[in-house]
Structures are given as structure tokens and as C-alpha cells.
């Protein structure tokens, strides 16, 4: 094992499941703690309206370099004691290609806050995770995280070729433009979104440390392309298998479904680890690797370690609603928990793992009861309007709106509003017109079926440290040759948990 690099990367889990508390606990235990960077502006303004318990958001904002911005955010959103239960959260600007100053301020400040808190009181490394598919908030978000000294940036769900170059520019205080993926754009057309650190900081931007950049991939082809053709330096890869929680890459060569309606994955979907190893950059394997033997097999295949999500998602320090965690752990213990890979739930079009849980949108009746609304807009996709301007649509928005924007009606079937549901998972769900609260939708890797292995006898909760101790007992951390490597495993074999 390479001791310069973490053996365990705690997976970035959005929205807000891996918040600063979890990332800090993991970093304090000597591994790489990662916060999710998705939707942080919404998380921050809702936490303030929920009363900012413990004063953490306001404490972090006290350190934000733009004092006036910090004060305006607190004045606008902080509600002492928390908003009344039946009152809706105040809105915040929707992501757009030319954001207002206020929209940028919320993004930069929210990412700053999360990293500041995750790094507070120790000197372990902290990373932040973004999705490539969500493009609009990315550059100001990375800038906010860099202002707070983030050490690693990880990005999946797409081809993040230009991100390392964006980070280089931001570190030098230079303006950076991210090219937008626009459906229907003509070959000669280019659309982009620009963020200028100097203008944002009101004159000159400070020189900042450039974090390491890790791309999350599920094939050697993509890893090789990113290593060769990215603008700027890629520092490593997380190689994610289809057992991982959250979004999964679709099966190669077209999607066929099994009887339960899930995409069928086969040997062609197993990444070619030998080709990835030959790239020469460090990599971590993800998707059912939360055990000592799985870590050992990953290392034998040439990996620097593993990325673990599910095991951390249900531990005490994660920001998932405590009642949901309890419900999941009890159901897992009873052996009646089910996780399905839903090919249509996510408006991104990627398969998305869903835990079947009472009271959440995984229940068909709850899904049908919900009135479609698009008021957060992170997953909206850009399209070219007939007049050549940019339009925005989401397949989970009201069907007639989507269709009127040129979207195909078939694309709306079974789509779920992840923006609202994932905030619901944190008890930060919006109160809607009829007074009800947006329902949660829980994602998790297949590993949740065995996650109770981290519970001590008679206990119904476990900590991030318990997870790390089980994967990396002291004896192995000190002497990796003690790891129980199964003799039959070959270096190139895909590790199977
Ligand atoms: C609740 C949850 C949310 C996740 N959200 C994201 C995300 O927003 N972005 C991402 O790149 N990966 C996400 N993941 C994937 C994890 O970062 C990690 O790669 C994965 O969980 C590893 O597999 P495991 O769950 O079997 O440990 C999520 C996983 C879980 C369990």
C-alpha cells in the first residue's frame, strides 16, 4: 500500500449525505474525507432557515473573505430557532449560464462553508465531489471550495475533460469558462459559462493551491482518454463498478432489463483493470469494497485503495435523516431490504440505485401523489431553442412544460425529481402548495444489504471510525502484508465482494 495516498476514500454522496461532519470524522481517522458538492447552495440556505443548529454555518461564514456577502446571506436566510414547520423555505436563484452576482455568491460561499467546516480542527486532507452532468454551478463551486483550501476534487457522471484546466486557472486567479453540453446545438455553435475570480473578489484574486483531481470512471477507455486528452493534469481515478450507490454507468452495448426492470450488467461491464493500471496513475476501486479482503484484492489488482460510500452513508456522522438510517438498518437486519437499479428514475438518464422504503418516492403511490414542479433545477439539461438561444428542461418537470420545450414525452415516464427528494433525505424537504413536505428517495449501493456488520451487539448505530476499523485494522495499516489476500485471486481479476 502506498502510504502517501489514502487507502480509503470516503465516497462523495449527494445531496448532503456526506456533509462536513462525515468528511471531518474520516479525515481525522487518517483517510480521505469527501463532502458532496452537489446542491450546496440549497443545503446552506435551508440549514440557515432551519435554525443553523450549533451555529456552524454562521461560524464558517465568519471566515468567508467577502464580509458583506456573508452578512447578506445570514440576513436573508437565517431564522433563529428555525422556520415554522408548515412554512416553505425561501427560494434561491436557479442555476443558469449567466448567473447573477447573488447566485454566484451563494455558490462560492456554500462550498467555502462546507470545506471550512470539514477541515476545522485537524490537518487531514478533505475532498469535494461533483457531478459532471451538473455543469452550471461547477466553476464558482470549485472556486469556493478552493478558497477554503480543499485538497482533492473528484468528479464523476460524465467526461470531466476540462475540469483540471479550470482548476489550474482558478488557482492562478484567472477567469475560467466551462463549455456547456447543449442538445441540438449546431456544429459551429459553442455555449459556455464563465466565472472570473478577480471580478468576484472585487479586484485581485488570491493565488490558491491547486487541489488534486480524480476522475470517477467505470471503464478503462474513459480513464485512458482522460489521462491523455484532458486539459490539465489528472491525478488519479476512482473506478466504479455497477454495485456502487448513487448513479451507475449504463451497461455497455445497450440496456436490456431483467424481470425486475433493472439493467442487466455482464462481463463486458467489468473495467479492464490491467489497462487502467498501465496508465500509471493511482486508482481506487468502488462498489462493494468495504471490507479488509476487498481492500486487499483491490491492492493486488494495482489499486491504491478503495472508495467506500454505502457503509458511510448509514453511519452516525452522515447527514442522512436519522429516522431513515434507523429504518434502513432495521430492515437490513430483518433481511427484508431491497435495492433496485432504476433505469429511469434519474432525469440524468443514468441508472440510479434506489432503496425500496416505506414513505419515500420508491413507493408508486407516493410518486403518483406528487405534483411535478421544477424549483431547484440542478438537473435541467441545456437545449438549443429554435431561435438559437439556450433553453433549459428537465424530464422530471411538469410533462407539458417539458414537451413544450421540445422534450420527448416518453422521456418523462417514471422520472423522479431528485433535487427535491434528495433534500428531503436530509429533513430539508420543501413544503409544497398543499402543505405537505417533499418526500425522500434514498439511494444506496447493494452493500446496504450487509451493512449491519458494522453494528456492535445490541447497538443500532455505528460510527465512521467503526467502518474504518473493520476495513483497515491496525495490523494491516502498519503491515499490509498481513492482509488476508485470497491465493486464487489474480491481479487482473475483478474483485468480487
Ligand atoms: C447515498 C449515496 C449517494 C451517492 N451520491 C454520489 C454522488 O452524488 N456523486 C458521486 O460521484 N457518487 C455518489 N455515490 C457513490 C459513492 O461516492 C461511492 O462511489 C459508492 O458508494 C461506492 O460503492 P459502495 O456504495 O458499494 O461503497 C453515492 C453513494 C451513496 C451510497
Coordinates of C-alpha atoms and ligand atoms in Angstrom, one line a residue:
X1 CA 0.0 0.0 0.0
X2 CA 1.2 3.5 -0.8
X3 CA 1.1 5.4 2.4
X4 CA 1.4 8.7 0.7
X5 CA -2.1 8.1 -0.6
X6 CA -5.2 7.2 1.4
X7 CA -6.2 3.5 1.5
X8 CA -9.8 4.6 1.9
X9 CA -11.6 7.4 0.1
X10 CA -15.0 8.1 1.7
X11 CA -17.4 8.4 -1.3
X12 CA -18.8 11.8 -2.0
X13 CA -22.6 11.3 -1.5
X14 CA -25.1 13.8 -2.7
X15 CA -27.1 15.7 -1.8
X16 CA -25.5 16.4 1.5
X17 CA -25.3 12.8 2.8
X18 CA -21.5 13.2 3.0
X19 CA -21.5 16.6 4.7
X20 CA -18.7 18.2 6.6
X21 CA -19.3 16.1 9.8
X22 CA -18.7 12.8 8.0
X23 CA -15.8 14.1 5.9
X24 CA -14.1 15.5 9.0
X25 CA -14.6 12.3 11.0
X26 CA -13.0 10.3 8.2
X27 CA -10.1 12.7 7.8
X28 CA -9.5 12.7 11.5
X29 CA -9.2 8.9 11.3
X30 CA -6.4 9.3 8.7
X31 CA -8.4 8.6 5.5
X32 CA -9.7 10.9 2.8
X33 CA -12.9 12.6 3.8
X34 CA -15.1 13.8 1.0
X35 CA -18.0 16.2 1.1
X36 CA -20.6 16.2 -1.7
X37 CA -20.5 19.4 -3.6
X38 CA -23.9 18.9 -5.2
X39 CA -26.6 21.5 -4.4
X40 CA -24.6 23.0 -1.6
X41 CA -26.2 26.5 -2.1
X42 CA -29.6 25.0 -1.4
X43 CA -28.3 23.0 1.6
X44 CA -26.7 26.1 3.1
X45 CA -29.7 28.4 2.8
X46 CA -32.1 25.7 4.1
X47 CA -29.8 24.9 7.1
X48 CA -29.8 28.6 7.9
X49 CA -33.6 28.6 7.7
X50 CA -33.8 25.5 9.9
X51 CA -32.1 27.5 12.6
X52 CA -28.4 26.6 12.0
X53 CA -28.2 24.3 15.0
X54 CA -24.8 24.7 16.6
X55 CA -24.2 27.9 14.7
X56 CA -21.8 26.0 12.3
X57 CA -22.9 27.7 9.0
X58 CA -22.6 31.1 10.6
X59 CA -19.3 30.3 12.2
X60 CA -17.9 29.3 8.8
X61 CA -19.4 32.4 7.1
X62 CA -17.5 34.5 9.7
X63 CA -14.3 33.3 7.9
X64 CA -15.6 34.0 4.4
X65 CA -13.3 36.6 2.8
X66 CA -16.1 38.7 1.5
X67 CA -17.6 40.1 4.7
X68 CA -20.5 41.9 3.1
X69 CA -21.6 38.8 1.2
X70 CA -21.5 36.7 4.4
X71 CA -23.6 39.2 6.2
X72 CA -26.2 39.4 3.5
X73 CA -26.6 35.7 3.3
X74 CA -27.2 35.5 7.1
X75 CA -29.6 38.5 7.0
X76 CA -31.6 36.9 4.2
X77 CA -31.8 33.3 5.3
X78 CA -31.0 32.8 9.0
X79 CA -34.1 32.1 11.1
X80 CA -33.3 32.0 14.8
X81 CA -34.9 28.8 16.2
X82 CA -35.8 27.6 12.8
X83 CA -38.7 28.4 10.4
X84 CA -42.3 27.2 11.3
X85 CA -42.9 23.6 10.2
X86 CA -45.6 24.4 7.7
X87 CA -43.7 27.4 6.1
X88 CA -41.9 26.9 2.8
X89 CA -38.2 27.5 2.5
X90 CA -37.3 30.7 0.7
X91 CA -36.2 30.1 -2.8
X92 CA -32.7 30.7 -4.1
X93 CA -31.7 31.5 -7.7
X94 CA -31.9 28.7 -10.2
X95 CA -28.6 27.7 -11.8
X96 CA -28.1 29.5 -15.2
X97 CA -25.4 30.2 -17.7
X98 CA -25.1 33.9 -16.8
X99 CA -25.7 33.8 -13.0
X100 CA -26.5 36.9 -11.0
X101 CA -23.9 38.1 -8.6
X102 CA -26.2 36.8 -5.8
X103 CA -26.3 33.4 -7.4
X104 CA -22.5 33.2 -7.6
X105 CA -22.1 34.5 -4.0
X106 CA -24.3 31.7 -2.7
X107 CA -22.4 29.0 -4.6
X108 CA -19.0 30.2 -3.7
X109 CA -19.9 30.8 0.0
X110 CA -21.8 27.5 0.4
X111 CA -18.8 25.5 -1.0
X112 CA -16.4 27.5 1.2
X113 CA -18.6 26.8 4.3
X114 CA -18.7 23.0 3.7
X115 CA -14.9 22.7 3.2
X116 CA -14.1 25.1 6.0
X117 CA -16.1 23.0 8.5
X118 CA -14.8 19.7 7.2
X119 CA -11.2 21.0 7.7
X120 CA -11.8 22.6 11.0
X121 CA -9.6 21.4 14.0
X122 CA -7.3 18.9 12.2
X123 CA -4.9 18.8 9.3
X124 CA -6.1 15.7 7.5
X125 CA -7.0 16.0 3.8
X126 CA -10.5 16.8 2.5
X127 CA -12.0 16.3 -0.9
X128 CA -15.2 17.5 -2.6
X129 CA -17.2 15.6 -5.2
X130 CA -19.2 17.0 -8.1
X131 CA -21.2 15.5 -11.0
X132 CA -20.0 16.4 -14.5
X133 CA -23.6 16.4 -15.7
X134 CA -24.4 19.3 -13.5
X135 CA -22.4 22.0 -15.2
X136 CA -23.8 25.4 -14.4
X137 CA -22.7 25.7 -10.7
X138 CA -19.4 23.9 -11.2
X139 CA -16.8 26.7 -11.6
X140 CA -18.0 29.0 -8.8
X141 CA -18.5 25.9 -6.6
X142 CA -14.9 24.7 -7.1
X143 CA -13.7 28.2 -6.5
X144 CA -15.5 28.4 -3.1
X145 CA -14.0 25.0 -2.2
X146 CA -10.5 26.1 -3.2
X147 CA -10.9 29.4 -1.2
X148 CA -11.3 27.1 1.9
X149 CA -8.3 25.0 0.9
X150 CA -9.9 21.8 -0.5
X151 CA -7.2 19.2 -1.1
X152 CA -8.9 16.9 -3.7
X153 CA -11.7 17.4 -6.3
X154 CA -13.4 14.3 -7.5
X155 CA -15.8 14.3 -10.4
X156 CA -18.0 11.6 -12.0
X157 CA -21.2 11.2 -14.1
X158 CA -19.7 12.4 -17.3
X159 CA -16.5 13.2 -19.1
X160 CA -14.7 15.9 -17.0
X161 CA -12.0 16.6 -19.5
X162 CA -11.8 20.3 -19.0
X163 CA -12.1 20.4 -15.2
X164 CA -8.3 20.0 -14.4
X165 CA -7.6 23.0 -16.6
X166 CA -10.4 25.0 -15.0
X167 CA -8.8 24.3 -11.6
X168 CA -5.4 25.4 -12.9
X169 CA -6.9 28.8 -14.0
X170 CA -8.8 29.3 -10.8
X171 CA -5.6 28.6 -8.7
X172 CA -3.8 31.4 -10.7
X173 CA -6.8 33.7 -10.1
X174 CA -7.7 33.7 -13.8
X175 CA -11.2 33.6 -15.3
X176 CA -12.4 30.2 -16.4
X177 CA -15.1 29.1 -18.9
X178 CA -16.8 25.8 -18.9
X179 CA -18.2 24.6 -22.2
X180 CA -21.8 23.6 -21.9
X181 CA -23.3 20.4 -23.4
X182 CA -26.3 21.7 -25.3
X183 CA -28.8 19.3 -27.0
X184 CA -29.4 20.3 -30.6
X185 CA -26.5 22.8 -30.8
X186 CA -25.2 23.3 -34.3
X187 CA -21.7 22.0 -35.0
X188 CA -20.2 25.6 -35.2
X189 CA -22.0 26.8 -32.0
X190 CA -20.4 26.9 -28.6
X191 CA -22.1 27.7 -25.4
X192 CA -20.3 28.3 -22.1
X193 CA -20.5 29.6 -18.6
X194 CA -17.7 31.9 -17.2
X195 CA -16.5 32.7 -13.7
X196 CA -14.0 35.4 -13.1
X197 CA -12.3 35.2 -9.6
X198 CA -10.8 38.7 -9.8
X199 CA -14.2 40.3 -10.5
X200 CA -15.8 38.2 -7.9
X201 CA -13.2 39.1 -5.2
X202 CA -13.6 42.8 -6.2
X203 CA -10.2 43.4 -7.8
X204 CA -7.5 40.8 -7.5
X205 CA -7.9 37.2 -6.8
X206 CA -5.5 35.4 -4.4
X207 CA -3.2 32.7 -5.7
X208 CA -4.6 29.4 -4.4
X209 CA -3.3 25.8 -4.0
X210 CA -4.5 23.6 -6.9
X211 CA -6.1 20.5 -5.4
X212 CA -5.5 17.0 -6.8
X213 CA -8.1 16.0 -9.5
X214 CA -9.6 12.5 -9.5
X215 CA -12.0 11.4 -12.2
X216 CA -14.6 8.8 -11.4
X217 CA -14.9 6.4 -14.3
X218 CA -16.2 2.9 -15.0
X219 CA -14.2 1.9 -18.0
X220 CA -10.5 1.8 -19.0
X221 CA -11.4 3.6 -22.3
X222 CA -12.6 6.6 -20.4
X223 CA -9.7 6.6 -18.0
X224 CA -7.1 6.4 -20.8
X225 CA -8.9 9.2 -22.8
X226 CA -9.0 11.4 -19.7
X227 CA -5.3 10.8 -18.9
X228 CA -4.2 11.6 -22.4
X229 CA -6.6 14.3 -23.5
X230 CA -7.7 16.3 -20.5
X231 CA -6.8 20.0 -20.3
X232 CA -4.5 20.0 -17.3
X233 CA -3.3 17.2 -15.0
X234 CA -5.5 14.3 -13.9
X235 CA -4.1 12.9 -10.6
X236 CA -5.9 9.6 -10.4
X237 CA -9.1 7.6 -10.9
X238 CA -11.9 6.1 -8.9
X239 CA -13.1 3.1 -10.8
X240 CA -16.7 2.5 -10.0
X241 CA -18.5 -0.8 -10.5
X242 CA -22.2 -1.2 -11.0
X243 CA -22.7 -2.3 -7.4
X244 CA -21.9 1.2 -6.2
X245 CA -24.5 3.5 -4.7
X246 CA -25.9 6.6 -6.5
X247 CA -25.8 6.8 -10.3
X248 CA -24.3 3.9 -12.3
X249 CA -22.9 3.9 -15.8
X250 CA -25.4 2.2 -18.2
X251 CA -24.5 -1.3 -19.4
X252 CA -22.2 -1.3 -22.4
X253 CA -23.7 -2.1 -25.7
X254 CA -27.3 -1.0 -24.9
X255 CA -29.6 -1.5 -22.0
X256 CA -31.5 -4.8 -21.5
X257 CA -33.7 -5.2 -18.5
X258 CA -34.2 -8.2 -16.2
X259 CA -37.6 -9.3 -14.8
X260 CA -37.5 -6.7 -12.1
X261 CA -36.9 -4.0 -14.7
X262 CA -33.3 -3.4 -13.8
X263 CA -30.4 -3.0 -16.4
X264 CA -28.5 -6.3 -16.9
X265 CA -24.8 -5.9 -16.4
X266 CA -22.4 -8.6 -17.7
X267 CA -18.7 -9.3 -18.0
X268 CA -18.3 -6.5 -20.7
X269 CA -19.1 -4.0 -17.9
X270 CA -16.2 -5.1 -15.8
X271 CA -13.5 -2.5 -16.2
X272 CA -10.2 -3.7 -17.6
X273 CA -8.1 -3.0 -14.5
X274 CA -4.8 -4.1 -16.2
X275 CA -5.2 -1.3 -18.8
X276 CA -6.1 1.2 -16.0
X277 CA -3.0 0.1 -14.0
X278 CA -0.8 0.6 -17.1
X279 CA -1.8 4.3 -17.2
X280 CA 0.5 4.7 -14.2
X281 CA -1.8 6.9 -12.2
X282 CA -3.2 5.9 -8.8
X283 CA -6.7 4.4 -8.7
X284 CA -9.2 3.3 -6.2
X285 CA -12.0 0.7 -6.7
X286 CA -15.5 1.5 -5.7
X287 CA -18.7 -0.6 -5.4
X288 CA -18.9 -3.2 -2.6
X289 CA -15.3 -2.7 -1.3
X290 CA -15.9 -2.0 2.4
X291 CA -14.0 -5.0 3.8
X292 CA -10.4 -5.9 4.5
X293 CA -10.4 -8.7 2.0
X294 CA -11.9 -6.5 -0.7
X295 CA -9.3 -3.8 0.0
X296 CA -6.6 -6.5 -0.2
X297 CA -7.9 -7.7 -3.6
X298 CA -8.1 -4.1 -4.8
X299 CA -4.5 -3.5 -3.8
X300 CA -3.5 -6.8 -5.5
X301 CA -5.1 -5.5 -8.7
X302 CA -2.8 -2.5 -8.6
X303 CA -5.2 0.0 -6.8
X304 CA -4.0 2.4 -4.2
X305 CA -7.1 1.5 -2.2
X306 CA -10.9 1.7 -2.3
X307 CA -13.7 4.2 -2.3
X308 CA -16.5 3.4 0.1
X309 CA -19.9 5.0 0.1
X310 CA -22.8 2.9 1.4
X311 CA -21.1 1.9 4.7
X312 CA -20.5 5.6 5.5
X313 CA -24.0 6.7 4.3
X314 CA -25.7 4.9 7.2
X315 CA -23.2 5.8 9.9
X316 CA -23.8 8.3 12.7
X317 CA -21.9 11.1 11.1
X318 CA -23.7 11.1 7.8
X319 CA -26.3 13.8 7.3
X320 CA -29.0 11.4 6.1
X321 CA -32.1 11.8 8.3
X322 CA -31.6 9.7 11.5
X323 CA -35.0 8.1 11.1
X324 CA -34.2 7.0 7.6
X325 CA -30.9 5.5 8.7
X326 CA -32.8 3.6 11.5
X327 CA -35.5 2.4 9.2
X328 CA -32.8 1.1 6.7
X329 CA -30.7 -0.6 9.4
X330 CA -33.7 -2.3 11.0
X331 CA -34.9 -3.5 7.6
X332 CA -31.4 -4.7 6.6
X333 CA -31.1 -6.5 9.9
X334 CA -34.5 -8.2 9.4
X335 CA -33.4 -9.2 5.9
X336 CA -36.3 -7.6 4.1
X337 CA -34.5 -4.7 2.5
X338 CA -34.5 -4.4 -1.3
X339 CA -32.3 -2.1 -3.5
X340 CA -33.1 -1.9 -7.2
X341 CA -31.2 -0.3 -10.0
X342 CA -33.9 2.0 -11.6
X343 CA -33.1 2.7 -15.2
X344 CA -35.4 5.7 -15.5
X345 CA -35.8 7.4 -12.1
X346 CA -33.0 9.9 -12.6
X347 CA -33.5 12.8 -15.0
X348 CA -29.8 12.4 -16.0
X349 CA -30.8 9.2 -17.9
X350 CA -28.2 7.2 -15.9
X351 CA -29.4 4.2 -13.9
X352 CA -29.9 5.1 -10.3
X353 CA -29.9 2.8 -7.3
X354 CA -33.0 3.1 -5.1
X355 CA -33.7 1.7 -1.7
X356 CA -37.3 0.5 -1.5
X357 CA -38.5 2.2 1.6
X358 CA -41.9 3.0 3.0
X359 CA -42.9 6.7 3.0
X360 CA -40.5 7.5 0.2
X361 CA -40.9 8.1 -3.6
X362 CA -39.8 4.5 -4.2
X363 CA -43.5 3.7 -3.5
X364 CA -45.5 4.1 -6.7
X365 CA -48.4 5.6 -4.8
X366 CA -46.2 8.3 -3.3
X367 CA -44.7 9.0 -6.7
X368 CA -48.1 9.4 -8.3
X369 CA -49.3 11.7 -5.5
X370 CA -46.5 14.2 -6.1
X371 CA -47.3 17.2 -8.2
X372 CA -44.5 17.8 -10.6
X373 CA -42.6 21.0 -10.1
X374 CA -39.1 22.2 -11.0
X375 CA -37.9 24.8 -8.5
X376 CA -34.3 23.8 -7.9
X377 CA -33.2 23.0 -11.4
X378 CA -29.8 21.4 -10.9
X379 CA -30.5 18.5 -13.3
X380 CA -32.0 20.6 -16.1
X381 CA -30.4 20.0 -19.4
X382 CA -29.5 22.7 -21.8
X383 CA -31.1 22.7 -25.3
X384 CA -30.9 25.0 -28.3
X385 CA -34.2 26.8 -28.9
X386 CA -35.4 27.4 -32.4
X387 CA -34.1 31.0 -32.2
X388 CA -30.7 29.7 -31.3
X389 CA -30.7 30.7 -27.6
X390 CA -30.3 28.5 -24.6
X391 CA -33.3 26.8 -23.1
X392 CA -33.5 24.5 -20.0
X393 CA -35.6 21.5 -19.4
X394 CA -35.8 18.6 -17.0
X395 CA -37.6 15.3 -17.8
X396 CA -39.0 15.3 -14.2
X397 CA -40.6 18.8 -14.6
X398 CA -44.4 19.1 -15.4
X399 CA -44.8 16.9 -18.5
X400 CA -46.5 19.7 -20.6
X401 CA -43.6 22.1 -19.8
X402 CA -41.0 19.5 -20.9
X403 CA -42.9 18.7 -24.1
X404 CA -43.4 22.4 -24.9
X405 CA -39.7 22.8 -24.8
X406 CA -39.2 20.1 -27.4
X407 CA -38.6 17.2 -25.0
X408 CA -40.0 13.7 -25.9
X409 CA -42.9 12.7 -23.8
X410 CA -41.5 9.1 -23.5
X411 CA -38.6 10.6 -21.6
X412 CA -40.9 11.8 -18.7
X413 CA -42.1 8.3 -17.8
X414 CA -41.0 7.3 -14.3
X415 CA -38.7 10.3 -13.9
X416 CA -38.3 11.5 -10.3
X417 CA -37.3 14.9 -9.1
X418 CA -34.0 14.0 -7.4
X419 CA -33.3 17.7 -6.5
X420 CA -36.3 17.8 -4.1
X421 CA -36.2 14.2 -3.0
X422 CA -32.6 14.2 -2.1
X423 CA -33.0 17.3 0.1
X424 CA -36.0 15.5 1.6
X425 CA -33.5 12.8 2.7
X426 CA -31.8 15.4 4.9
X427 CA -35.0 16.6 6.5
X428 CA -34.6 19.7 4.4
X429 CA -37.6 18.9 2.1
X430 CA -39.6 21.8 0.7
X431 CA -43.1 22.5 1.9
X432 CA -45.4 22.4 -1.1
X433 CA -48.6 24.2 -2.0
X434 CA -50.9 21.7 -0.2
X435 CA -48.8 22.0 3.0
X436 CA -47.2 18.6 2.6
X437 CA -43.4 18.1 2.5
X438 CA -41.4 16.8 -0.5
X439 CA -40.8 13.0 0.1
X440 CA -37.4 11.5 0.3
X441 CA -35.8 9.0 -2.2
X442 CA -32.9 7.0 -0.7
X443 CA -30.1 5.7 -2.8
X444 CA -27.5 3.2 -1.7
X445 CA -25.2 0.5 -3.1
X446 CA -26.0 -3.2 -2.9
X447 CA -23.7 -3.2 0.2
X448 CA -26.6 -1.9 2.3
X449 CA -28.0 -5.5 2.5
X450 CA -25.0 -6.4 4.7
X451 CA -24.3 -3.0 6.3
X452 CA -25.4 -4.2 9.7
X453 CA -22.0 -6.0 10.0
X454 CA -20.8 -2.6 11.4
X455 CA -23.2 -2.7 14.3
X456 CA -21.9 -3.9 17.7
X457 CA -24.1 -6.3 19.5
X458 CA -27.2 -4.6 20.9
X459 CA -26.4 -1.4 19.1
X460 CA -28.5 0.2 16.4
X461 CA -25.9 2.8 15.2
X462 CA -22.2 2.7 14.3
X463 CA -19.6 5.4 13.6
X464 CA -17.3 6.2 10.7
X465 CA -14.4 5.0 12.8
X466 CA -16.1 1.6 13.1
X467 CA -16.2 1.4 9.3
X468 CA -12.6 2.3 9.0
X469 CA -11.5 -0.1 11.8
X470 CA -13.2 -3.0 10.1
X471 CA -11.7 -2.3 6.7
X472 CA -8.3 -1.3 7.9
X473 CA -7.5 -2.9 11.3
X474 CA -4.3 -1.5 12.8
X475 CA -2.3 -4.6 12.0
X476 CA -2.9 -4.1 8.2
X477 CA -2.4 -0.4 8.3
X478 CA 1.1 -1.0 9.8
X479 CA 2.0 -4.0 7.8
X480 CA 0.0 -4.5 4.6
X481 CA 1.5 -8.0 4.1
X482 CA -0.8 -9.1 6.9
X483 CA -3.9 -8.6 4.7
X484 CA -5.8 -11.8 4.1
X485 CA -5.3 -12.0 0.3
X486 CA -7.1 -15.0 -1.2
X487 CA -4.5 -17.0 -3.0
X488 CA -6.7 -17.7 -6.0
X489 CA -7.2 -14.1 -6.9
X490 CA -5.2 -12.9 -9.9
X491 CA -4.0 -9.3 -10.2
X492 CA -6.3 -8.5 -13.1
X493 CA -9.4 -10.3 -11.8
X494 CA -12.3 -8.0 -10.9
X495 CA -12.6 -8.2 -7.2
X496 CA -16.0 -9.6 -6.2
X497 CA -17.1 -8.8 -2.7
Ligands
LIG1 C1 -26.2 7.7 -0.7 C2 -25.2 7.8 -1.8 C3 -25.1 8.9 -2.6 C4 -24.1 9.0 -3.5 N1 -24.0 10.1 -4.3 C5 -23.0 10.2 -5.2 C6 -22.8 11.5 -5.8 O1 -23.5 12.4 -5.6 N2 -21.7 11.6 -6.7 C7 -20.9 10.5 -6.9 O2 -20.0 10.6 -7.7 N3 -21.1 9.3 -6.3 C8 -22.1 9.2 -5.4 N4 -22.2 8.0 -4.7 C9 -21.3 6.9 -5.0 C10 -20.2 6.9 -3.9 O3 -19.4 8.1 -4.0 C11 -19.2 5.7 -4.0 O4 -18.5 5.7 -5.2 C12 -20.0 4.4 -3.9 O5 -21.0 4.5 -2.9 C13 -19.1 3.2 -3.6 O6 -19.7 2.0 -3.6 P1 -20.4 1.4 -2.3 O7 -21.6 2.2 -2.1 O8 -20.7 0.0 -2.6 O9 -19.4 1.5 -1.1 C14 -23.2 7.9 -3.8 C15 -23.4 6.7 -3.0 C16 -24.3 6.7 -2.0 C17 -24.4 5.4 -1.2

